[in-house]
Structures are given as structure tokens and as C-alpha cells.
XYZ file of C-alpha atoms in Angstrom:
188
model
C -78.239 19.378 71.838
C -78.953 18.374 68.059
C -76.887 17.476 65.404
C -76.972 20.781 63.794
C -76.426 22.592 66.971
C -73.735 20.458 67.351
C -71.787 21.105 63.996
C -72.571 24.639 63.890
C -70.982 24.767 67.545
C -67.768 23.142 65.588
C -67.819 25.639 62.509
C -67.730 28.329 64.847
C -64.182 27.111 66.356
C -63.197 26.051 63.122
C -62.952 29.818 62.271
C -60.801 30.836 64.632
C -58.613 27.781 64.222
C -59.536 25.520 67.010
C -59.602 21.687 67.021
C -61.733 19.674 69.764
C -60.358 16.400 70.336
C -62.563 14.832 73.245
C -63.400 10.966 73.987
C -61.927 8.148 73.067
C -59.474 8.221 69.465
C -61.292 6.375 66.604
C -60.993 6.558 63.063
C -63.699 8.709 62.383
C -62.068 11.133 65.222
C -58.603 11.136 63.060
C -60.132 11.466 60.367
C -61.875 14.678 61.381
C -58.897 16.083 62.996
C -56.794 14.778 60.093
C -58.682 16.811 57.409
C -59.158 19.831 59.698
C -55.081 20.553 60.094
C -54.888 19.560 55.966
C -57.738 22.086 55.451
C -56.093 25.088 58.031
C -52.707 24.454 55.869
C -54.985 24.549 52.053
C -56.480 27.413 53.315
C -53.302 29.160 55.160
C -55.961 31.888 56.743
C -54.556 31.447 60.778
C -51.253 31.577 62.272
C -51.874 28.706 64.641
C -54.033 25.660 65.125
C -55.427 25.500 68.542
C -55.967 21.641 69.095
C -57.589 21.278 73.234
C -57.934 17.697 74.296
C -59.666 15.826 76.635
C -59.320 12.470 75.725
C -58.480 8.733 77.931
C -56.619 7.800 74.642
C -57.739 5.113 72.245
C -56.872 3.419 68.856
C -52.968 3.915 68.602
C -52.417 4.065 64.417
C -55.007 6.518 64.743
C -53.555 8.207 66.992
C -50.505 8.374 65.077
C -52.331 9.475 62.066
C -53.059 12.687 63.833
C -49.458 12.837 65.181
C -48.362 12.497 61.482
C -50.407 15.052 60.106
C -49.274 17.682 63.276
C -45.764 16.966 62.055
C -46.416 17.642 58.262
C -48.384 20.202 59.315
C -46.929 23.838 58.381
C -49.012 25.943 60.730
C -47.472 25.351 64.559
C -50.256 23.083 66.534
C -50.027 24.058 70.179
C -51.932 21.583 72.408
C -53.832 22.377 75.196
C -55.042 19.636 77.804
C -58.192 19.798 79.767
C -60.078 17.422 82.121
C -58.164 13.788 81.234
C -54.912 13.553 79.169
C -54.279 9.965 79.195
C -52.755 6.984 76.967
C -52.738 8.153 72.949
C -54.530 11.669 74.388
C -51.426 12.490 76.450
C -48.596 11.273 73.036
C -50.839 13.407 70.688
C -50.753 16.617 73.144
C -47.051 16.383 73.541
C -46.747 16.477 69.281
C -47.928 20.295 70.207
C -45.485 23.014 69.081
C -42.926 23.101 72.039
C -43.480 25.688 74.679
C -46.951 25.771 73.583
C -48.481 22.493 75.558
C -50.439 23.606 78.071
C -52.486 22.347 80.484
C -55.039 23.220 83.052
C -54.034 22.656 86.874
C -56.871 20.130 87.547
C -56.213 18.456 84.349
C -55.843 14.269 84.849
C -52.304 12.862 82.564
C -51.924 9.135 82.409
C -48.738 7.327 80.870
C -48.463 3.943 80.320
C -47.741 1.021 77.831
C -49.952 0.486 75.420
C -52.305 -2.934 75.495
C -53.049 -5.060 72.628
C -55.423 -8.312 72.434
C -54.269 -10.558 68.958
C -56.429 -13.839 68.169
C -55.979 -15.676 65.188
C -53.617 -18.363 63.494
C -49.858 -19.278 64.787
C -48.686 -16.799 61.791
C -51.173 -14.154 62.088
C -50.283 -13.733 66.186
C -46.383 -14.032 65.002
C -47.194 -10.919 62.283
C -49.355 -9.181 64.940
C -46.984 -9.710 68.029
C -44.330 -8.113 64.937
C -46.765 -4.878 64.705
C -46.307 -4.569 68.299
C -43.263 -4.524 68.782
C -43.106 -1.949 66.643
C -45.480 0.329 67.903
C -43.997 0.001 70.932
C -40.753 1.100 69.719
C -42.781 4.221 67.870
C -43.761 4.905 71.074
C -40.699 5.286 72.998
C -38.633 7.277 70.451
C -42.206 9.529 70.571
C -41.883 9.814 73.924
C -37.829 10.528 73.885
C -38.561 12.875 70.804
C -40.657 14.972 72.927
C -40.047 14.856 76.789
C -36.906 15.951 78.590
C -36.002 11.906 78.717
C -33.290 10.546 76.307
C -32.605 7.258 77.410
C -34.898 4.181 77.290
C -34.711 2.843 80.599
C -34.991 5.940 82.496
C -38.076 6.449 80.214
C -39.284 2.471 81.136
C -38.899 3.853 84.557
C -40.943 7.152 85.110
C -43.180 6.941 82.451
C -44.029 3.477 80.727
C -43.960 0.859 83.338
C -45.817 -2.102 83.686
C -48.698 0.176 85.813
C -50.402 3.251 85.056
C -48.566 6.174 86.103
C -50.506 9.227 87.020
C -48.865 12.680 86.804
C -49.467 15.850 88.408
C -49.039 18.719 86.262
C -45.725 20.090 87.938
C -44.128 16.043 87.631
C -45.425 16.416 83.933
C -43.623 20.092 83.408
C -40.717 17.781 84.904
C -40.123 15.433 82.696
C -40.990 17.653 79.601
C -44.068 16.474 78.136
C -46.161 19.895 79.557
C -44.635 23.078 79.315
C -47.294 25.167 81.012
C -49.621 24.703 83.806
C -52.173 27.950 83.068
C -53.237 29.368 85.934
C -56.693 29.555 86.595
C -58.553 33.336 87.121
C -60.780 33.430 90.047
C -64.041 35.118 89.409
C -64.185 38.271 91.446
């Protein structure tokens, strides 16, 4: 498909309020997402931003760029997940607009800690092991902010241990980080 195919697939949903968030989170994929809930809000022309993600996760500050921007947004973002919510794809989804996250019933959700490589100087991997510990603490009040778990070590235990922990969707309704699994409609 070319380019222009391409973006004038993406104006299309961008009229009725839809966001595609697919691949791996990068800058320039926050940024796009970023101005397209700031734009919805300028414009205040939809009820609801429709953001569907399949994503494996990615870049965590931009990831929480987007999750900033959801939370400042004042149109309700409901989230739906499709083929792989994993890593930062799976903590942006759950930002959605409670009892609006939905996902499909083959849809893959990953949880886990977050990894980090840090080269440099004594003081630059002191500052940098700093940042860390602080994302990881955004992380886990992220994840107690918006799944059913309060407390840090029950969190530590279902949902970021020191190995990838694969959900189905009815352990994900669970522990409050999907609200619906849609059923799918068989063709007749």
C-alpha cells in the first residue's frame, strides 16, 4: 500500500474518532497519538476517542507521554486491544476510560517488569539506575491505579515478576486491567 493510501486510510478513522496504535511505541508513535487526543479535545467534534491497540510495548517515557495526554484528556479514551497487548501496549490500554477496555477473545496480554540497558560513567549509571527506579515505581502505582490490585506485593506477585506473565482474557477481567472480553459474531 503507498504512503498516501496509507494516510488517507488514517484520515478516514480520524473522523470518526479512532486512534491506531500498532507496533512497537516510539517517539514518533507518541507523538502522533499525542497530537491526535490534543487535536479531538481543540476540536471537541466526538464524544469519545476510540484508541485500538496492538502493540508488544516499547519505549516507556513514551509510553507515558500517551498515558499523560489520555489523563489530561477531556473526551473519555476507551481502549480496545487486538492481536498482542503486551509490556507499555498493555499500561497504555488500561489508561482507557474504565468499563470501556475491551478486548478481543484471541487477543495476546503480556505483563512484566520493564528492562533497561545503562552504559556510561560511574555517575551517569548512578543517575540512570536513579531514573529507574523511578519508573519502576510509576509503574506500579499505574498498575495499582488501574487494576483491581492495591497492594505492592500482591501486584509483584501476579503481574510484575521476574518472568513474563501471560494472561488470558478472563485472568485479565480478574485482576482488573480488562473489563470486557467482546464476543466475537460468527458469520452465518
Amino acid at each position: 500500500m503507498a504512503k498516501e493510501e496509507i494516510k488517507d486510510k488514517e484520515k478516514e478513522l480520524s473522523d470518526y474518532g479512532i486512534i491506531y496504535l500498532s507496533g512497537i511505541i516510539d517517539e514518533e508513535k507518541a507523538e502522533k497519538v499525542c497530537k491526535d487526543i490534543i487535536g479531538y479535545n481543540i476540536k471537541e467534534n466526538i464524544n469519545q476517542v476510540q484508541m485500538v491497540i496492538n502493540s508488544p510495548g516499547g519505549n516507556c517515557p513514551c509510553g507515558f507521554s500517551i498515558i499523560d495526554i489520555m489523563e489530561w484528556s477531556k473526551i473519555p479514551i476507551y481502549t480496545t486491544g487486538i492481536g498482542m497487548i503486551a509490556s507499555m501496549g498493555l499500561i497504555i490500554f488500561m489508561t482507557g476510560a474504565k468499563g470501556h477496555r475491551v478486548v478481543t477473545p484471541r487477543t495476546s496480554i503480556l505483563s512484566h517488569r520493564f528492562s533497561a540497558v545503562n552504559r556510561g560513567n560511574h555517575s551517569q549509571l548512578i543517575a540512570g539506575r536513579r531514573e529507574e527506579d523511578m519508573l519502576h515505581e510509576r509503574i506500579l502505582n499505574h498498575y495499582m491505579t488501574y487494576s483491581n490490585i492495591k497492594d505492592r506485593e500482591e501486584l509483584e506477585k501476579y503481574l510484575l515478576r521476574d518472568v513474563d506473565t501471560w494472561l488470558s482474557t478472563e485472568e485479565a477481567v480478574q485482576l482488573g486491567i480488562v473489563d470486557i472480553v467482546e464476543p466475537m459474531k460468527r458469520r452465518a
